[in-house]
mmCIF file of C-alpha atoms in Angstrom:
data_model
loop_
_atom_site.group_PDB
_atom_site.id
_atom_site.type_symbol
_atom_site.label_atom_id
_atom_site.label_comp_id
_atom_site.label_asym_id
_atom_site.label_seq_id
_atom_site.Cartn_x
_atom_site.Cartn_y
_atom_site.Cartn_z
ATOM 1 C CA MET A 194 0.002 0.341 -0.649
ATOM 2 C CA VAL A 195 2.725 2.374 0.630
ATOM 3 C CA THR A 196 3.923 1.857 -2.631
ATOM 4 C CA LYS A 197 1.666 2.222 -4.453
ATOM 5 C CA THR A 198 0.807 5.672 -2.646
ATOM 6 C CA PHE A 199 4.393 6.271 -3.790
ATOM 7 C CA PHE A 200 4.219 5.823 -6.793
ATOM 8 C CA ARG A 201 0.647 7.734 -6.892
ATOM 9 C CA ASN A 202 1.986 10.939 -5.629
ATOM 10 C CA LEU A 203 4.532 10.372 -8.596
ATOM 11 C CA SER A 204 2.661 10.081 -10.862
ATOM 12 C CA VAL A 205 1.009 12.811 -9.688
ATOM 13 C CA LEU A 206 3.911 15.576 -9.715
ATOM 14 C CA ARG A 207 4.635 13.711 -13.360
ATOM 15 C CA GLN A 208 1.070 14.825 -15.562
ATOM 16 C CA ASP A 209 0.444 18.287 -13.099
ATOM 17 C CA VAL A 210 4.318 19.041 -14.511
ATOM 18 C CA GLU A 211 3.915 17.646 -18.483
ATOM 19 C CA GLN A 212 0.095 20.009 -18.036
ATOM 20 C CA GLN A 213 2.475 22.693 -16.946
ATOM 21 C CA ILE A 214 4.336 21.984 -19.824
ATOM 22 C CA VAL A 215 1.718 22.774 -22.414
ATOM 23 C CA ILE A 216 -0.009 24.761 -21.246
ATOM 24 C CA VAL A 217 3.555 26.987 -20.625
ATOM 25 C CA THR A 218 4.366 26.564 -24.130
ATOM 26 C CA ASN A 219 1.000 26.953 -25.731
ATOM 27 C CA GLN A 220 0.493 30.646 -23.887
ATOM 28 C CA TYR A 221 4.228 31.349 -24.853
ATOM 29 C CA ASP A 222 5.788 32.618 -28.846
ATOM 30 C CA ASP A 223 9.085 32.979 -27.072
ATOM 31 C CA ILE A 224 10.466 29.857 -26.955
ATOM 32 C CA MET A 225 13.278 31.529 -24.436
ATOM 33 C CA THR A 226 10.798 33.049 -22.483
ATOM 34 C CA SER A 227 9.147 29.889 -22.059
ATOM 35 C CA SER A 228 11.646 28.031 -21.230
ATOM 36 C CA GLU A 229 12.919 30.082 -18.747
ATOM 37 C CA ILE A 230 9.744 30.075 -17.061
ATOM 38 C CA ILE A 231 9.381 25.400 -17.306
ATOM 39 C CA LEU A 232 13.084 25.601 -15.790
ATOM 40 C CA LEU A 233 11.900 26.895 -12.632
ATOM 41 C CA ILE A 234 8.596 24.915 -12.687
ATOM 42 C CA LEU A 235 11.300 21.509 -13.214
ATOM 43 C CA ASP A 236 13.096 22.539 -10.490
ATOM 44 C CA GLU A 237 10.397 22.697 -8.065
ATOM 45 C CA SER A 238 9.680 19.786 -9.076
ATOM 46 C CA ILE A 239 12.902 18.118 -9.087
ATOM 47 C CA ARG A 240 13.468 19.626 -5.511
ATOM 48 C CA LYS A 241 9.759 17.445 -5.178
ATOM 49 C CA LEU A 242 10.865 13.959 -6.275
ATOM 50 C CA LYS A 243 14.023 14.147 -4.053
ATOM 51 C CA LYS A 244 11.541 14.567 -0.769
ATOM 52 C CA LEU A 245 10.120 11.947 -2.038
ATOM 53 C CA VAL A 246 12.233 9.579 -2.304
ATOM 54 C CA LYS A 247 14.328 10.510 1.198
ATOM 55 C CA ASN A 248 11.618 10.095 2.562
ATOM 56 C CA PHE A 249 10.854 6.826 1.676
ATOM 57 C CA THR A 250 12.419 2.924 1.340
ATOM 58 C CA PHE A 251 11.695 1.202 -1.743
ATOM 59 C CA GLU A 252 10.582 -2.176 -0.807
ATOM 60 C CA SER A 253 13.028 -4.401 -3.768
ATOM 61 C CA VAL A 254 15.074 -4.312 -6.021
ATOM 62 C CA ALA A 255 12.658 -3.774 -8.678
ATOM 63 C CA ASP A 256 11.338 -1.279 -7.885
ATOM 64 C CA GLU A 257 14.031 0.749 -6.971
ATOM 65 C CA VAL A 258 14.571 0.260 -9.998
ATOM 66 C CA TYR A 259 11.483 1.285 -12.445
ATOM 67 C CA PHE A 260 11.964 4.876 -10.537
ATOM 68 C CA PHE A 261 15.113 5.720 -11.271
ATOM 69 C CA LYS A 262 15.191 3.699 -14.563
ATOM 70 C CA ASP A 263 11.514 5.386 -15.698
ATOM 71 C CA HIS A 264 10.519 7.858 -13.315
ATOM 72 C CA LYS A 265 14.177 9.847 -12.350
ATOM 73 C CA PRO A 266 15.009 10.084 -15.459
ATOM 74 C CA TYR A 267 12.254 11.808 -16.997
ATOM 75 C CA PHE A 268 11.966 15.340 -15.073
ATOM 76 C CA ILE A 269 15.767 15.405 -15.150
ATOM 77 C CA SER A 270 15.677 14.866 -19.067
ATOM 78 C CA ARG A 271 13.779 17.422 -19.332
ATOM 79 C CA TYR A 272 15.753 20.034 -16.907
ATOM 80 C CA ILE A 273 18.677 19.373 -19.377
ATOM 81 C CA TYR A 274 16.763 19.259 -22.524
ATOM 82 C CA TYR A 275 15.102 22.971 -22.500
ATOM 83 C CA SER A 276 18.130 23.690 -20.585
ATOM 84 C CA LYS A 277 20.063 23.086 -23.932
ATOM 85 C CA VAL A 278 17.131 24.839 -25.913
ATOM 86 C CA LEU A 279 17.524 27.796 -23.636
ATOM 87 C CA ASN A 280 21.617 27.554 -24.412
ATOM 88 C CA THR A 281 21.061 26.802 -28.850
ATOM 89 C CA GLU A 282 19.254 30.337 -28.875
ATOM 90 C CA THR A 283 22.124 32.794 -26.329
ATOM 91 C CA SER A 284 24.886 31.404 -27.970
ATOM 92 C CA LYS A 285 23.201 30.874 -32.618
ATOM 93 C CA PRO A 286 24.078 33.266 -34.625
ATOM 94 C CA VAL A 287 22.722 37.256 -35.903
ATOM 95 C CA ALA A 288 23.026 35.729 -39.127
ATOM 96 C CA GLY A 289 21.868 35.002 -42.576
ATOM 97 C CA ASP A 290 20.048 31.606 -43.417
ATOM 98 C CA LYS A 291 22.612 29.859 -44.271
ATOM 99 C CA ALA A 292 24.990 31.016 -41.364
ATOM 100 C CA LEU A 293 22.008 29.598 -39.005
ATOM 101 C CA ARG A 294 21.954 26.137 -40.554
ATOM 102 C CA LYS A 295 25.672 25.548 -40.421
ATOM 103 C CA PHE A 296 25.116 26.272 -36.742
ATOM 104 C CA TYR A 297 22.550 23.691 -35.994
ATOM 105 C CA GLN A 298 24.158 21.318 -37.517
ATOM 106 C CA ALA A 299 27.215 21.488 -35.530
ATOM 107 C CA GLU A 300 24.912 21.450 -32.458
ATOM 108 C CA LEU A 301 22.833 18.073 -34.138
ATOM 109 C CA LEU A 302 26.775 16.294 -34.346
ATOM 110 C CA LYS A 303 27.381 17.174 -31.151
ATOM 111 C CA LEU A 304 24.798 15.096 -30.615
ATOM 112 C CA ARG A 305 25.364 12.281 -32.313
ATOM 113 C CA ARG A 306 28.986 12.801 -30.860
ATOM 114 C CA TYR A 307 27.476 11.494 -27.955
ATOM 115 C CA TYR A 308 25.320 8.935 -28.509
ATOM 116 C CA SER A 309 28.960 7.166 -30.358
ATOM 117 C CA ASP A 310 30.947 7.523 -27.203
ATOM 118 C CA GLN A 311 28.206 5.451 -24.942
ATOM 119 C CA ALA A 312 27.660 3.608 -28.288
ATOM 120 C CA ASP A 313 27.274 0.754 -25.590
ATOM 121 C CA PHE A 314 24.461 2.053 -22.705
ATOM 122 C CA TYR A 315 21.926 3.952 -26.003
ATOM 123 C CA ASN A 316 22.106 0.370 -26.904
ATOM 124 C CA TYR A 317 21.313 -1.545 -24.118
ATOM 125 C CA CYS A 318 18.609 1.462 -23.765
ATOM 126 C CA ARG A 319 17.312 1.191 -26.946
ATOM 127 C CA ARG A 320 16.875 -2.979 -27.304
ATOM 128 C CA LYS A 321 15.343 -2.401 -23.026
ATOM 129 C CA ALA A 322 17.720 -4.393 -22.112
ATOM 130 C CA THR A 323 17.673 -5.628 -17.916
ATOM 131 C CA TYR A 324 20.208 -7.299 -17.726
ATOM 132 C CA LEU A 325 22.261 -5.236 -15.502
ATOM 133 C CA ASP A 326 19.472 -2.837 -14.968
ATOM 134 C CA HIS A 327 20.122 -4.264 -10.645
ATOM 135 C CA LYS A 328 23.628 -1.885 -10.694
ATOM 136 C CA TYR A 329 22.913 0.646 -13.440
ATOM 137 C CA PHE A 330 19.252 1.148 -11.674
ATOM 138 C CA THR A 331 19.617 1.110 -7.863
ATOM 139 C CA ARG A 332 21.830 2.711 -5.308
ATOM 140 C CA LYS A 333 25.155 2.732 -3.482
ATOM 141 C CA SER A 334 25.639 -0.421 -5.923
ATOM 142 C CA TYR A 335 28.209 0.842 -8.052
ATOM 143 C CA ASP A 336 31.087 -1.558 -10.149
ATOM 144 C CA LEU A 337 34.415 -0.317 -10.144
ATOM 145 C CA LYS A 338 34.492 -2.001 -13.232
ATOM 146 C CA MET A 339 31.434 0.275 -15.614
ATOM 147 C CA LYS A 340 32.866 3.030 -17.577
ATOM 148 C CA LEU A 341 31.590 5.468 -14.012
ATOM 149 C CA SER A 342 31.913 9.332 -14.411
ATOM 150 C CA SER A 343 34.179 11.650 -12.339
ATOM 151 C CA SER A 344 31.668 13.936 -10.847
ATOM 152 C CA ILE A 345 29.338 10.585 -9.604
ATOM 153 C CA TYR A 346 31.047 10.603 -5.627
ATOM 154 C CA ASN A 347 30.153 14.440 -4.974
ATOM 155 C CA LEU A 348 26.328 13.554 -6.561
ATOM 156 C CA ASP A 349 23.861 12.568 -3.609
ATOM 157 C CA GLU A 350 24.388 9.256 -3.028
ATOM 158 C CA ASP A 351 20.804 8.948 -1.230
ATOM 159 C CA PHE A 352 18.938 10.521 -5.494
ATOM 160 C CA THR A 353 21.906 8.655 -7.790
ATOM 161 C CA THR A 354 22.941 5.760 -9.063
ATOM 162 C CA SER A 355 24.889 5.190 -11.752
ATOM 163 C CA HIS A 356 23.354 5.174 -14.285
ATOM 164 C CA ASP A 357 20.242 7.343 -14.059
ATOM 165 C CA HIS A 358 21.708 10.391 -15.112
ATOM 166 C CA LYS A 359 23.115 9.041 -18.695
ATOM 167 C CA ILE A 360 19.782 8.679 -19.357
ATOM 168 C CA ALA A 361 18.077 11.591 -18.099
ATOM 169 C CA VAL A 362 21.077 12.886 -20.319
ATOM 170 C CA ILE A 363 20.242 10.803 -23.849
ATOM 171 C CA GLN A 364 16.589 10.802 -24.405
ATOM 172 C CA ALA A 365 17.037 15.492 -23.280
ATOM 173 C CA ASN A 366 19.121 14.378 -26.222
ATOM 174 C CA GLU A 367 16.909 12.884 -27.976
ATOM 175 C CA LEU A 368 13.844 15.814 -27.781
ATOM 176 C CA LEU A 369 16.772 17.981 -28.404
ATOM 177 C CA GLU A 370 17.600 16.617 -31.734
ATOM 178 C CA ASP A 371 13.569 16.675 -32.774
ATOM 179 C CA TYR A 372 14.420 20.664 -32.192
ATOM 180 C CA LEU A 373 17.177 21.145 -34.856
ATOM 181 C CA ILE A 374 15.355 18.745 -37.233
ATOM 182 C CA LYS A 375 12.877 21.017 -37.109
ATOM 183 C CA SER A 376 14.394 24.631 -36.323
ATOM 184 C CA ILE A 377 16.523 23.636 -39.493
ATOM 185 C CA ARG A 378 13.631 22.868 -41.260
ATOM 186 C CA ASN A 379 11.830 25.748 -40.827
ATOM 187 C CA ILE A 380 14.906 28.069 -41.266
ATOM 188 C CA GLY A 381 13.529 30.926 -44.090
ATOM 189 C CA GLN A 382 9.591 30.324 -43.195
ATOM 190 C CA GLU A 383 7.240 32.448 -41.864
ATOM 191 C CA THR A 384 5.228 31.483 -38.706
ATOM 192 C CA VAL A 385 2.184 32.812 -39.053
ATOM 193 C CA VAL A 386 -0.106 32.572 -35.094
ATOM 194 C CA ASN A 387 -3.404 32.681 -35.084
ATOM 195 C CA SER A 388 -3.574 33.885 -31.063
ATOM 196 C CA GLY A 389 -6.927 35.406 -31.216
ATOM 197 C CA GLU A 390 -8.731 32.816 -32.845
ATOM 198 C CA VAL A 391 -12.668 32.602 -31.320
ATOM 199 C CA GLY A 392 -13.369 29.349 -30.563
ATOM 200 C CA LYS A 393 -10.012 27.817 -30.529
ATOM 201 C CA LEU A 394 -9.169 24.812 -28.384
ATOM 202 C CA ILE A 395 -6.255 24.387 -27.205
ATOM 203 C CA TRP A 396 -5.322 20.931 -25.823
ATOM 204 C CA THR A 397 -3.501 21.363 -21.896
ATOM 205 C CA SER A 398 -2.732 18.162 -20.879
ATOM 206 C CA SER A 399 -0.248 15.934 -21.241
ATOM 207 C CA LYS A 400 0.190 14.536 -24.936
ATOM 208 C CA VAL A 401 0.318 10.908 -23.317
ATOM 209 C CA SER A 402 -2.721 11.382 -22.191
ATOM 210 C CA LEU A 403 -4.461 12.107 -24.768
ATOM 211 C CA ILE A 404 -3.661 9.828 -26.785
ATOM 212 C CA GLU A 405 -4.894 7.407 -23.630
ATOM 213 C CA LEU A 406 -7.706 8.976 -24.476
ATOM 214 C CA MET A 407 -8.072 8.233 -27.840
ATOM 215 C CA TYR A 408 -7.290 4.834 -27.766
ATOM 216 C CA ALA A 409 -9.751 3.683 -25.178
ATOM 217 C CA LEU A 410 -12.696 5.663 -27.019
ATOM 218 C CA HIS A 411 -10.578 4.206 -30.145
ATOM 219 C CA ARG A 412 -11.172 -0.156 -28.626
ATOM 220 C CA THR A 413 -14.478 1.428 -27.673
ATOM 221 C CA GLY A 414 -15.621 1.257 -31.077
ATOM 222 C CA CYS A 415 -16.188 4.820 -30.907
ATOM 223 C CA PHE A 416 -15.636 6.245 -34.427
ATOM 224 C CA ASN A 417 -16.915 4.744 -37.354
ATOM 225 C CA GLY A 418 -17.948 1.535 -35.398
ATOM 226 C CA GLY A 419 -14.984 0.445 -34.692
ATOM 227 C CA ASN A 420 -14.262 0.179 -38.979
ATOM 228 C CA VAL A 421 -11.869 3.122 -38.977
ATOM 229 C CA ASP A 422 -7.453 2.521 -37.850
ATOM 230 C CA PHE A 423 -6.220 3.918 -35.231
ATOM 231 C CA SER A 424 -3.591 6.218 -36.974
ATOM 232 C CA GLU A 425 -6.850 7.750 -38.952
ATOM 233 C CA VAL A 426 -8.018 8.981 -35.443
ATOM 234 C CA VAL A 427 -4.986 10.250 -34.023
ATOM 235 C CA ARG A 428 -3.842 12.463 -37.892
ATOM 236 C CA PHE A 429 -8.136 13.845 -36.965
ATOM 237 C CA THR A 430 -7.087 14.522 -33.417
ATOM 238 C CA GLU A 431 -3.620 16.200 -34.657
ATOM 239 C CA ARG A 432 -5.550 17.998 -37.307
ATOM 240 C CA SER A 433 -8.444 19.629 -34.877
ATOM 241 C CA LEU A 434 -5.835 20.447 -31.920
ATOM 242 C CA GLU A 435 -3.024 21.410 -33.779
ATOM 243 C CA ILE A 436 -0.905 19.226 -31.617
ATOM 244 C CA ASP A 437 2.001 16.890 -32.174
ATOM 245 C CA LEU A 438 1.671 13.495 -31.118
ATOM 246 C CA GLY A 439 4.938 11.964 -32.423
ATOM 247 C CA ASN A 440 5.002 7.746 -32.305
ATOM 248 C CA PHE A 441 2.177 7.332 -30.652
ATOM 249 C CA TYR A 442 2.398 3.964 -31.285
ATOM 250 C CA LYS A 443 5.401 3.122 -29.167
ATOM 251 C CA THR A 444 3.416 6.063 -26.687
ATOM 252 C CA ILE A 445 0.756 3.009 -26.535
ATOM 253 C CA GLY A 446 3.379 0.627 -25.924
ATOM 254 C CA GLU A 447 4.664 2.841 -22.696
ATOM 255 C CA ILE A 448 1.191 3.238 -21.555
ATOM 256 C CA LYS A 449 0.919 -1.142 -21.290
ATOM 257 C CA SER A 450 4.647 -1.120 -19.962
ATOM 258 C CA ARG A 451 2.935 0.781 -16.910
ATOM 259 C CA LYS A 452 3.486 -1.387 -14.029
ATOM 260 C CA TYR A 453 1.242 -0.525 -10.972
ATOM 261 C CA THR A 454 -1.934 1.790 -13.247
ATOM 262 C CA LYS A 455 -1.911 1.667 -16.792
ATOM 263 C CA THR A 456 -4.854 3.769 -17.219
ATOM 264 C CA LYS A 457 -3.933 7.040 -15.322
ATOM 265 C CA PHE A 458 -5.776 9.588 -17.555
ATOM 266 C CA LEU A 459 -9.232 7.401 -17.344
ATOM 267 C CA GLU A 460 -9.106 7.003 -13.576
ATOM 268 C CA LEU A 461 -8.231 10.940 -13.120
ATOM 269 C CA LEU A 462 -11.437 11.398 -15.636
ATOM 270 C CA LYS A 463 -13.059 9.135 -13.525
ATOM 271 C CA GLU A 464 -12.827 10.449 -10.402
ATOM 272 C CA SER A 465 -12.812 14.574 -11.887
ATOM 273 C CA LEU A 466 -16.684 13.251 -13.416
ATOM 274 C CA GLU A 467 -17.999 11.944 -10.455
ATOM 275 C CA LYS A 468 -17.296 14.347 -8.420
ATOM 276 C CA ALA A 469 -18.761 16.986 -10.653
ATOM 277 C CA LEU A 470 -21.854 15.382 -10.392
ATOM 278 C CA THR A 471 -22.032 14.554 -6.410
ATOM 279 C CA GLU A 472 -21.048 18.504 -6.149
ATOM 280 C CA GLY A 473 -23.724 19.908 -8.967
ATOM 281 C CA GLU A 474 -21.014 21.300 -11.084
ATOM 282 C CA ASP A 475 -21.456 23.027 -15.152
#
C-alpha cells in the first residue's frame, strides 16, 4: 500500500508537470521565455521528487529500478532539454540562413558524437535490456569495472545511481535532436500565429494523456463504428487540435508497460466526473 501511494504521488507530480509545460508552451510564442519558465517549474518538481525519495524505502530492487530508470530520468531529461534549448537560442548567430543552418547542424553533430561515445549504454537502452538494471539503477551499488563518471562521488548518493543521469541525457538529446531538425526545416519560413482565433480549443493536458484517451475511445468502437484504423483517429485529432503526437504507437507501448496503474488519465477523468456530478457542477 505504501509503495502504491508513493508511485501514485509520483504519477500526480509528473502529470502536473506535463500539463504545466503544455500550458506555458501554448501561452508564450518566444521559446526563450517559455524555456525559462518551464525550468523554474521543473526545478521545483525535482526538489519535490527528491523529498519523496528521501522519505521512502523501496520494498524491492524492482521498485527502485523502476523509479531510477523510468521516473527520475523524465524530470531530469526535461530540465536538461530546456536548459540546452535556452543555451542554443542564446548562442545562435544573428546572421543569414546559411550561417544559422550551419550552427544547428554543428549542434546536431555534437549530439551524434555523444551517442557514439555512449554507444554501449545507448544500445542497452534502445534494446530495452534489463540484465544490468540492478547495477545501473540501484543506489550505492557501483561496479568499478564499469565506465563511471569521475563526478559520481560528488553526487547525492540517496538520489543518484550510476546510470540514471546518463539515461536522462540520452532522452534530453533525443528531444533536442527533434528540436534542431525542426529548426533547420523552419529556416526561411514565416510562421503565422492565430492566437486571437475565436473558439479555438487547446489541449492543455499531456500528449500521453490524449493518446490514452483516444486509444480507449478507439478500442471501444466510438469512431465510425470501430471501422477505422487508430492512425486515422490520431491524424484527425492532430489536425483538429493542431498538435503533434509523435510516435503514438511507442507511447501506447509505454502505457501498456506501466507497472501499477495503466489507465492513469482515464481514472483521473472518472474521479473528476464523479466529483462534479456529486457536487452538482456544470
